[in-house]
């Protein structure tokens, strides 16, 4: 009799929970539809779907409003998944970030675990940025760790609070981190030291953790110079650099070191002007590129990167007769920018070589070992095209 009444009570409570779950489901779907409306407005105005500042503002506001018993950590995870699902629904080619964000790290670990026995420990490395769901760095570095049979694994980190993320690297003994959009410049103030070139560039793309002491390096510029010099000398060439972000800073530095003549253009004039001044270049407004006849044109913006592959940062009138076009975007291998350049008789270079060479430099800093660069270029090409 007593048991029956307990069962009855549980049944009633469960029924209430089922009702709440259905309301939550309904509310999440309603939220996603509002997000979809915003996505359509953003698409018309050409704005980015991901707005990190807005996402952080939401998480901070909810944490303040939270009266428990749910912890703020759980709120963070639940809403990160909801916001990623909202981004997925706003995108023409969804990548299911909402799932990937949470399973991809584990996916990398599972991939690597097959090489270890149960009792072995392994060193952790990763790429840190937002978003990093498309990054091929985990594929590249895990391949190299496996190639050398190292007990190491490389995963993805997508923090919203950079300061806490850097404390995490130190405290958890994460051995090395690749830094990407949008943290290459802002991370410097949290590190213990930076290399001379990274300091001059003002951007770090590689962190090495030496027993809790964090060193910052920049390998983008070396990767760029090596990839370009496979095709042509840089010295005395007129080079138009499109972009003024973290990667563009490294490239401007490399062009300086190799004594090329630098011209810079950027969507936001002010950032382009500052970069041109710092690296003895000439700033040219993006609508006045017609007056230039560059021998080399470099796209150092993220425009054209998967999944927004139909766009180019400049139109075809920028490509005069003959020359070399270099896109640092590596997925797709032939971007819209490179297609336009090819039509005008330009030689084209994709970002894959730079990507592999900058990765090779990172790997050397972390392990002291030489990367299987050529093999990796082939593997990455196969991976991008699902061969
Ligand atoms: N191949 C490689 O090894 C390699 C290495 C590093 C980076 N990358 C790639 O390079 C790209 C840039 O990386 P980053 O770290 O420099 O990023 P970042 O610091 O965020 O800079 C982004 C640059 O792109 C411009 N931009 C962004 N959206 C634009 C749009 N819709 N129209 C015109 N310009 C736009 C920005 O202009 P504003 O200043 O106006 O915002 C800025 O100049 C990424 O795609 C990254 O994956 C490749």
Short mmCIF file of C-alpha atoms and ligand atoms in Angstrom, two decimals:
data_model
loop_
_atom_site.label_atom_id
_atom_site.label_comp_id
_atom_site.label_asym_id
_atom_site.label_seq_id
_atom_site.Cartn_x
_atom_site.Cartn_y
_atom_site.Cartn_z
CA UNK A 1 0.00 0.00 0.00
CA UNK A 2 2.82 2.32 1.07
CA UNK A 3 4.85 1.43 -2.06
CA UNK A 4 1.90 2.15 -4.26
CA UNK A 5 1.59 5.65 -2.86
CA UNK A 6 5.35 6.26 -3.45
CA UNK A 7 4.94 5.05 -7.04
CA UNK A 8 1.97 7.33 -7.48
CA UNK A 9 3.92 10.34 -6.18
CA UNK A 10 6.87 9.62 -8.50
CA UNK A 11 4.47 9.23 -11.40
CA UNK A 12 2.89 12.62 -10.71
CA UNK A 13 6.31 14.31 -10.38
CA UNK A 14 7.52 12.66 -13.59
CA UNK A 15 4.44 13.86 -15.40
CA UNK A 16 5.24 17.40 -14.26
CA UNK A 17 8.87 16.98 -15.42
CA UNK A 18 7.66 15.72 -18.82
CA UNK A 19 5.51 18.82 -19.13
CA UNK A 20 8.47 21.08 -18.21
CA UNK A 21 10.71 19.27 -20.73
CA UNK A 22 8.14 19.88 -23.45
CA UNK A 23 7.97 23.56 -22.50
CA UNK A 24 11.81 23.79 -22.57
CA UNK A 25 11.84 22.11 -25.99
CA UNK A 26 9.21 24.50 -27.26
CA UNK A 27 11.09 27.54 -25.88
CA UNK A 28 14.42 26.41 -27.39
CA UNK A 29 12.75 26.00 -30.79
CA UNK A 30 11.15 29.44 -30.44
CA UNK A 31 14.58 30.90 -29.55
CA UNK A 32 16.14 29.26 -32.61
CA UNK A 33 13.46 30.73 -34.88
CA UNK A 34 14.16 34.24 -33.56
CA UNK A 35 17.88 33.56 -34.11
CA UNK A 36 17.06 32.48 -37.67
CA UNK A 37 15.33 35.83 -38.30
CA UNK A 38 18.45 37.64 -37.07
CA UNK A 39 20.58 35.41 -39.32
CA UNK A 40 18.53 36.45 -42.36
CA UNK A 41 18.98 40.14 -41.48
CA UNK A 42 22.74 39.58 -40.98
CA UNK A 43 22.98 37.77 -44.32
CA UNK A 44 21.41 40.73 -46.14
CA UNK A 45 23.82 43.17 -44.48
CA UNK A 46 26.84 40.86 -44.97
CA UNK A 47 27.52 40.62 -41.19
CA UNK A 48 29.20 37.64 -39.51
CA UNK A 49 26.91 35.01 -37.93
CA UNK A 50 29.23 34.54 -34.96
CA UNK A 51 29.19 37.48 -32.55
CA UNK A 52 31.45 36.54 -29.65
CA UNK A 53 30.79 39.78 -27.71
CA UNK A 54 27.01 39.16 -27.85
CA UNK A 55 27.42 35.51 -26.75
CA UNK A 56 29.60 36.55 -23.82
CA UNK A 57 27.08 39.23 -22.85
CA UNK A 58 24.28 36.58 -22.80
CA UNK A 59 26.32 34.19 -20.63
CA UNK A 60 27.33 36.96 -18.19
CA UNK A 61 23.73 38.19 -17.89
CA UNK A 62 22.35 34.68 -17.27
CA UNK A 63 25.04 33.95 -14.67
CA UNK A 64 24.05 37.14 -12.81
CA UNK A 65 20.32 36.29 -12.97
CA UNK A 66 20.81 32.70 -11.90
CA UNK A 67 19.31 32.00 -8.48
CA UNK A 68 20.17 28.26 -8.51
CA UNK A 69 20.22 25.37 -7.92
CA UNK A 70 21.73 25.24 -11.44
CA UNK A 71 25.46 26.17 -11.28
CA UNK A 72 26.82 28.87 -13.56
CA UNK A 73 29.19 26.31 -15.11
CA UNK A 74 26.24 24.19 -16.22
CA UNK A 75 24.43 27.27 -17.55
CA UNK A 76 27.56 28.08 -19.57
CA UNK A 77 27.62 24.62 -21.20
CA UNK A 78 23.87 24.39 -21.84
CA UNK A 79 23.68 27.85 -23.42
CA UNK A 80 26.86 27.38 -25.45
CA UNK A 81 25.18 24.37 -27.10
CA UNK A 82 21.94 26.31 -27.65
CA UNK A 83 23.84 29.27 -29.16
CA UNK A 84 25.88 26.98 -31.41
CA UNK A 85 22.63 25.30 -32.56
CA UNK A 86 21.27 28.78 -33.26
CA UNK A 87 24.34 29.56 -35.40
CA UNK A 88 23.90 26.25 -37.25
CA UNK A 89 20.32 27.10 -38.15
CA UNK A 90 21.41 30.54 -39.45
CA UNK A 91 23.97 29.04 -41.81
CA UNK A 92 23.29 27.87 -45.32
CA UNK A 93 25.75 25.01 -44.89
CA UNK A 94 25.42 24.00 -41.22
CA UNK A 95 28.41 22.28 -39.70
CA UNK A 96 26.59 21.22 -36.53
CA UNK A 97 28.94 23.18 -34.33
CA UNK A 98 26.49 22.48 -31.53
CA UNK A 99 27.57 18.85 -31.63
CA UNK A 100 31.14 19.27 -32.80
CA UNK A 101 32.08 21.75 -30.07
CA UNK A 102 31.40 19.16 -27.46
CA UNK A 103 32.37 15.92 -29.08
CA UNK A 104 35.31 16.94 -31.19
CA UNK A 105 37.82 17.13 -28.34
CA UNK A 106 36.77 13.66 -27.32
CA UNK A 107 36.93 12.54 -30.93
CA UNK A 108 40.59 13.60 -31.09
CA UNK A 109 41.31 11.78 -27.85
CA UNK A 110 39.62 8.63 -29.05
CA UNK A 111 41.57 8.82 -32.29
CA UNK A 112 44.84 8.99 -30.39
CA UNK A 113 43.97 6.51 -27.66
CA UNK A 114 44.18 3.62 -30.07
CA UNK A 115 47.95 4.16 -30.12
CA UNK A 116 48.42 3.98 -26.34
CA UNK A 117 48.10 1.24 -23.78
CA UNK A 118 45.63 1.80 -20.93
CA UNK A 119 48.23 2.90 -18.39
CA UNK A 120 50.17 5.36 -20.50
CA UNK A 121 49.87 9.08 -19.88
CA UNK A 122 50.00 11.56 -22.71
CA UNK A 123 50.80 15.21 -23.30
CA UNK A 124 47.97 17.48 -24.36
CA UNK A 125 48.19 20.10 -27.10
CA UNK A 126 45.43 22.00 -28.89
CA UNK A 127 44.22 24.84 -31.06
CA UNK A 128 42.53 27.69 -29.24
CA UNK A 129 40.22 30.18 -30.95
CA UNK A 130 36.59 30.86 -31.65
CA UNK A 131 35.33 29.19 -33.75
CA UNK A 132 37.84 26.35 -34.35
CA UNK A 133 35.38 23.78 -35.60
CA UNK A 134 36.79 23.93 -39.18
CA UNK A 135 40.46 23.90 -38.15
CA UNK A 136 42.58 21.15 -39.66
CA UNK A 137 45.31 21.65 -37.04
CA UNK A 138 44.08 18.66 -34.95
CA UNK A 139 44.26 16.43 -38.02
CA UNK A 140 47.75 17.72 -38.91
CA UNK A 141 49.37 17.54 -35.46
CA UNK A 142 47.73 14.25 -34.44
CA UNK A 143 49.00 12.76 -37.70
CA UNK A 144 52.53 13.96 -36.86
CA UNK A 145 52.35 12.74 -33.23
CA UNK A 146 51.28 9.35 -34.54
CA UNK A 147 53.99 9.42 -37.23
CA UNK A 148 56.66 9.73 -34.50
CA UNK A 149 54.76 7.42 -32.05
CA UNK A 150 54.66 10.21 -29.46
CA UNK A 151 52.30 9.87 -26.50
CA UNK A 152 50.65 13.18 -27.31
CA UNK A 153 47.22 14.29 -28.39
CA UNK A 154 46.02 17.52 -30.01
CA UNK A 155 42.47 18.76 -29.51
CA UNK A 156 40.34 21.93 -29.86
CA UNK A 157 39.60 24.64 -27.27
CA UNK A 158 36.95 27.27 -27.85
CA UNK A 159 37.06 29.55 -24.79
CA UNK A 160 35.08 32.73 -24.33
CA UNK A 161 37.19 34.00 -21.43
CA UNK A 162 40.79 34.17 -22.61
CA UNK A 163 42.33 35.00 -19.24
CA UNK A 164 40.84 31.90 -17.60
CA UNK A 165 41.76 29.79 -20.60
CA UNK A 166 45.43 30.78 -20.26
CA UNK A 167 45.33 29.94 -16.52
CA UNK A 168 43.94 26.56 -17.60
CA UNK A 169 46.93 25.94 -19.89
CA UNK A 170 49.28 26.63 -16.98
CA UNK A 171 47.36 24.76 -14.29
CA UNK A 172 46.49 21.68 -16.34
CA UNK A 173 49.96 21.39 -17.82
CA UNK A 174 48.77 21.62 -21.43
CA UNK A 175 52.08 21.42 -23.28
CA UNK A 176 51.46 23.55 -26.33
CA UNK A 177 48.73 25.58 -27.98
CA UNK A 178 48.17 27.00 -31.45
CA UNK A 179 46.35 30.32 -31.21
CA UNK A 180 43.95 31.47 -33.91
CA UNK A 181 41.12 33.93 -34.68
CA UNK A 182 40.36 36.12 -32.71
CA UNK A 183 43.02 35.75 -30.00
CA UNK A 184 46.42 36.11 -31.70
CA UNK A 185 46.92 39.69 -30.54
CA UNK A 186 44.94 39.76 -27.30
CA UNK A 187 46.70 36.69 -25.85
CA UNK A 188 50.09 38.41 -25.55
CA UNK A 189 49.32 40.18 -22.27
CA UNK A 190 48.64 36.85 -20.50
CA UNK A 191 51.94 35.18 -21.47
CA UNK A 192 55.23 35.25 -19.52
CA UNK A 193 57.44 36.01 -22.48
CA UNK A 194 57.23 36.32 -26.27
CA UNK A 195 59.90 35.78 -28.93
CA UNK A 196 61.49 38.82 -30.57
CA UNK A 197 59.64 38.26 -33.87
CA UNK A 198 56.27 37.72 -32.14
CA UNK A 199 56.81 40.93 -30.21
CA UNK A 200 57.59 42.90 -33.40
CA UNK A 201 54.62 41.32 -35.19
CA UNK A 202 52.34 41.93 -32.19
CA UNK A 203 50.68 38.53 -32.62
CA UNK A 204 51.28 35.04 -31.21
CA UNK A 205 50.11 31.86 -32.94
CA UNK A 206 52.08 29.35 -30.84
CA UNK A 207 52.41 28.84 -27.09
CA UNK A 208 54.85 26.46 -25.47
CA UNK A 209 54.41 25.64 -21.78
CA UNK A 210 57.77 25.14 -20.05
CA UNK A 211 56.80 23.94 -16.57
CA UNK A 212 54.15 26.61 -16.12
CA UNK A 213 56.13 29.36 -17.86
CA UNK A 214 54.32 30.31 -21.06
CA UNK A 215 56.34 31.40 -24.10
CA UNK A 216 54.66 32.94 -27.17
CA UNK A 217 55.98 32.57 -30.73
CA UNK A 218 54.84 33.47 -34.22
CA UNK A 219 55.35 30.86 -36.93
CA UNK A 220 52.87 32.33 -39.47
CA UNK A 221 55.48 34.64 -40.99
CA UNK A 222 58.00 31.81 -41.48
CA UNK A 223 55.31 29.61 -43.03
CA UNK A 224 54.31 32.40 -45.41
CA UNK A 225 57.87 33.25 -46.50
CA UNK A 226 58.75 29.60 -47.07
CA UNK A 227 55.57 28.91 -49.06
CA UNK A 228 55.95 32.04 -51.24
CA UNK A 229 59.68 31.58 -51.85
CA UNK A 230 58.99 28.15 -53.32
CA UNK A 231 57.53 30.12 -56.25
CA UNK A 232 59.29 33.48 -56.40
CA UNK A 233 61.75 35.79 -54.64
CA UNK A 234 60.22 38.44 -52.39
CA UNK A 235 63.06 41.00 -52.56
CA UNK A 236 62.09 44.19 -54.45
CA UNK A 237 58.70 42.79 -55.57
CA UNK A 238 55.61 45.05 -55.37
CA UNK A 239 53.32 43.13 -53.03
CA UNK A 240 49.70 44.01 -52.22
CA UNK A 241 48.61 42.59 -48.87
CA UNK A 242 44.83 42.44 -48.31
CA UNK A 243 43.95 42.36 -44.60
CA UNK A 244 45.28 43.76 -41.35
CA UNK A 245 44.48 41.05 -38.78
CA UNK A 246 46.79 38.74 -36.83
CA UNK A 247 47.96 36.72 -39.85
CA UNK A 248 48.47 39.87 -41.98
CA UNK A 249 50.77 41.26 -39.29
CA UNK A 250 53.05 38.20 -39.57
CA UNK A 251 53.02 38.40 -43.36
CA UNK A 252 53.87 42.14 -43.34
CA UNK A 253 56.79 41.31 -41.04
CA UNK A 254 57.99 38.54 -43.39
CA UNK A 255 57.78 40.86 -46.42
CA UNK A 256 59.84 43.44 -44.48
CA UNK A 257 62.50 40.91 -43.49
CA UNK A 258 62.75 39.76 -47.12
CA UNK A 259 62.78 43.37 -48.43
CA UNK A 260 59.64 43.34 -50.55
CA UNK A 261 57.78 46.60 -51.39
CA UNK A 262 54.62 46.49 -49.29
CA UNK A 263 51.17 47.92 -50.11
CA UNK A 264 48.32 47.28 -47.68
CA UNK A 265 44.57 47.45 -48.08
CA UNK A 266 41.88 46.47 -45.60
CA UNK A 267 38.11 46.63 -45.10
CA UNK A 268 38.66 48.88 -42.07
CA UNK A 269 40.95 51.69 -43.26
CA UNK A 270 42.26 52.62 -39.84
CA UNK A 271 43.63 49.15 -39.08
CA UNK A 272 45.24 49.00 -42.52
CA UNK A 273 46.85 52.43 -42.02
CA UNK A 274 48.31 51.43 -38.64
CA UNK A 275 49.77 48.22 -40.08
CA UNK A 276 51.24 50.04 -43.11
CA UNK A 277 52.90 52.57 -40.81
CA UNK A 278 54.37 49.89 -38.54
CA UNK A 279 55.86 47.89 -41.42
CA UNK A 280 57.01 50.72 -43.73
CA UNK A 281 54.26 49.99 -46.26
CA UNK A 282 51.90 52.24 -48.20
CA UNK A 283 48.20 52.12 -47.34
CA UNK A 284 45.76 52.05 -50.28
CA UNK A 285 41.99 52.35 -49.83
CA UNK A 286 40.20 49.23 -51.07
CA UNK A 287 38.30 51.29 -53.72
CA UNK A 288 41.53 52.76 -55.14
CA UNK A 289 43.41 49.55 -55.91
CA UNK A 290 43.09 50.25 -59.65
CA UNK A 291 46.10 52.56 -59.48
CA UNK A 292 48.40 49.71 -58.39
CA UNK A 293 50.13 47.10 -60.55
CA UNK A 294 51.23 44.58 -57.92
CA UNK A 295 53.39 41.62 -58.94
CA UNK A 296 52.14 39.61 -55.97
CA UNK A 297 48.70 39.86 -54.32
CA UNK A 298 48.13 38.16 -50.96
CA UNK A 299 44.72 37.56 -49.40
CA UNK A 300 45.25 37.57 -45.62
CA UNK A 301 41.56 38.02 -44.73
CA UNK A 302 39.19 35.20 -43.84
CA UNK A 303 36.98 36.03 -46.85
CA UNK A 304 36.34 32.96 -49.02
CA UNK A 305 36.92 30.45 -46.24
CA UNK A 306 34.56 27.45 -46.00
CA UNK A 307 31.54 27.56 -45.79
CA UNK A 308 31.33 31.07 -47.38
CA UNK A 309 33.22 30.02 -50.48
CA UNK A 310 31.51 32.20 -53.11
CA UNK A 311 33.13 35.49 -52.08
CA UNK A 312 36.46 37.22 -52.75
CA UNK A 313 37.93 40.17 -50.81
CA UNK A 314 38.61 42.04 -54.12
CA UNK A 315 37.06 41.94 -57.58
CA UNK A 316 38.82 40.77 -60.73
CA UNK A 317 39.84 44.29 -61.85
CA UNK A 318 42.60 44.17 -59.20
CA UNK A 319 44.38 41.44 -61.18
CA UNK A 320 46.17 43.19 -64.06
CA UNK A 321 48.27 41.13 -66.44
CA UNK A 322 50.28 38.26 -65.02
CA UNK A 323 51.66 37.95 -61.51
CA UNK A 324 51.18 35.71 -58.52
CA UNK A 325 48.16 35.43 -56.24
CA UNK A 326 48.60 33.85 -52.80
CA UNK A 327 45.59 33.04 -50.62
CA UNK A 328 46.29 32.16 -47.00
CA UNK A 329 42.83 30.59 -46.75
CA UNK A 330 43.38 26.84 -47.27
CA UNK A 331 39.83 25.48 -47.28
CA UNK A 332 38.77 25.36 -50.09
CA UNK A 333 42.11 24.81 -51.80
CA UNK A 334 41.03 26.96 -54.79
CA UNK A 335 39.20 29.96 -53.36
CA UNK A 336 37.09 32.44 -55.36
CA UNK A 337 40.03 34.90 -55.02
CA UNK A 338 42.37 32.38 -56.69
CA UNK A 339 39.80 31.57 -59.40
CA UNK A 340 39.55 35.27 -60.35
CA UNK A 341 43.36 35.57 -60.39
CA UNK A 342 43.73 32.46 -62.55
CA UNK A 343 41.29 33.90 -65.11
CA UNK A 344 43.65 36.89 -65.49
CA UNK A 345 46.69 34.67 -66.07
CA UNK A 346 48.05 34.85 -62.52
CA UNK A 347 49.98 31.96 -61.03
CA UNK A 348 48.08 30.87 -57.90
CA UNK A 349 49.25 29.51 -54.55
CA UNK A 350 46.82 28.08 -51.99
CA UNK A 351 47.19 28.45 -48.22
CA UNK A 352 47.92 24.74 -47.69
CA UNK A 353 51.72 25.10 -47.93
CA UNK A 354 51.80 28.03 -45.51
CA UNK A 355 49.51 26.11 -43.16
CA UNK A 356 51.77 23.05 -43.17
CA UNK A 357 55.01 25.08 -42.87
CA UNK A 358 53.73 27.18 -39.96
CA UNK A 359 52.60 23.89 -38.36
CA UNK A 360 56.03 22.39 -38.98
CA UNK A 361 57.64 25.29 -37.08
CA UNK A 362 55.17 24.81 -34.21
CA UNK A 363 55.90 21.11 -34.05
CA UNK A 364 59.63 21.81 -33.94
CA UNK A 365 59.16 24.25 -31.03
CA UNK A 366 57.07 21.69 -29.11
CA UNK A 367 58.96 18.46 -29.86
CA UNK A 368 62.28 19.36 -31.53
CA UNK A 369 61.31 17.05 -34.41
CA UNK A 370 61.09 17.63 -38.19
CA UNK A 371 57.57 17.40 -39.56
CA UNK A 372 56.66 15.04 -42.46
CA UNK A 373 55.62 18.21 -44.37
CA UNK A 374 55.20 16.81 -47.89
CA UNK A 375 53.24 13.81 -46.69
CA UNK A 376 51.03 16.10 -44.59
CA UNK A 377 50.29 18.39 -47.54
CA UNK A 378 49.01 15.37 -49.45
CA UNK A 379 46.98 14.11 -46.48
CA UNK A 380 45.37 17.53 -45.91
CA UNK A 381 44.48 17.81 -49.59
CA UNK A 382 42.84 14.37 -49.40
CA UNK A 383 41.04 15.33 -46.19
CA UNK A 384 39.62 18.57 -47.67
CA UNK A 385 38.37 16.75 -50.76
CA UNK A 386 37.28 13.60 -48.92
CA UNK A 387 39.46 11.46 -51.15
N1 LIG B 1 47.32 29.21 -44.22
C1 LIG B 1 47.71 29.48 -43.00
O1 LIG B 1 48.69 28.95 -42.50
C2 LIG B 1 46.98 30.50 -42.18
C3 LIG B 1 47.64 31.04 -41.06
C4 LIG B 1 46.95 31.99 -40.32
C5 LIG B 1 45.65 32.36 -40.66
N2 LIG B 1 45.06 31.79 -41.74
C6 LIG B 1 43.72 32.19 -42.16
O2 LIG B 1 43.77 33.59 -42.40
C7 LIG B 1 42.53 34.19 -42.13
C8 LIG B 1 42.72 35.44 -41.26
O3 LIG B 1 43.21 35.05 -39.98
P1 LIG B 1 43.59 36.15 -38.88
O4 LIG B 1 44.09 35.41 -37.71
O5 LIG B 1 44.42 37.23 -39.46
O6 LIG B 1 42.13 36.76 -38.54
P2 LIG B 1 41.79 38.19 -37.91
O7 LIG B 1 42.89 38.67 -37.03
O8 LIG B 1 40.42 38.06 -37.35
O9 LIG B 1 41.74 39.18 -39.19
C9 LIG B 1 40.74 39.04 -40.17
C10 LIG B 1 41.03 39.96 -41.35
O10 LIG B 1 40.02 39.67 -42.34
C11 LIG B 1 39.27 40.87 -42.61
N3 LIG B 1 37.87 40.49 -42.82
C12 LIG B 1 37.13 39.65 -42.07
N4 LIG B 1 35.88 39.55 -42.59
C13 LIG B 1 35.84 40.34 -43.69
C14 LIG B 1 34.85 40.65 -44.66
N5 LIG B 1 33.63 40.12 -44.60
N6 LIG B 1 35.19 41.50 -45.68
C15 LIG B 1 36.43 42.04 -45.76
N7 LIG B 1 37.42 41.79 -44.86
C16 LIG B 1 37.13 40.95 -43.85
C17 LIG B 1 39.43 41.73 -41.38
O11 LIG B 1 39.19 43.08 -41.75
P3 LIG B 1 38.82 44.18 -40.63
O12 LIG B 1 40.13 44.67 -40.09
O13 LIG B 1 38.07 45.20 -41.40
O14 LIG B 1 37.99 43.48 -39.59
C18 LIG B 1 40.91 41.45 -41.04
O15 LIG B 1 41.75 42.18 -41.90
C19 LIG B 1 41.68 33.09 -41.50
O16 LIG B 1 40.84 32.56 -42.50
C20 LIG B 1 42.69 32.05 -41.06
O17 LIG B 1 42.15 30.74 -41.05
C21 LIG B 1 45.71 30.87 -42.52
#
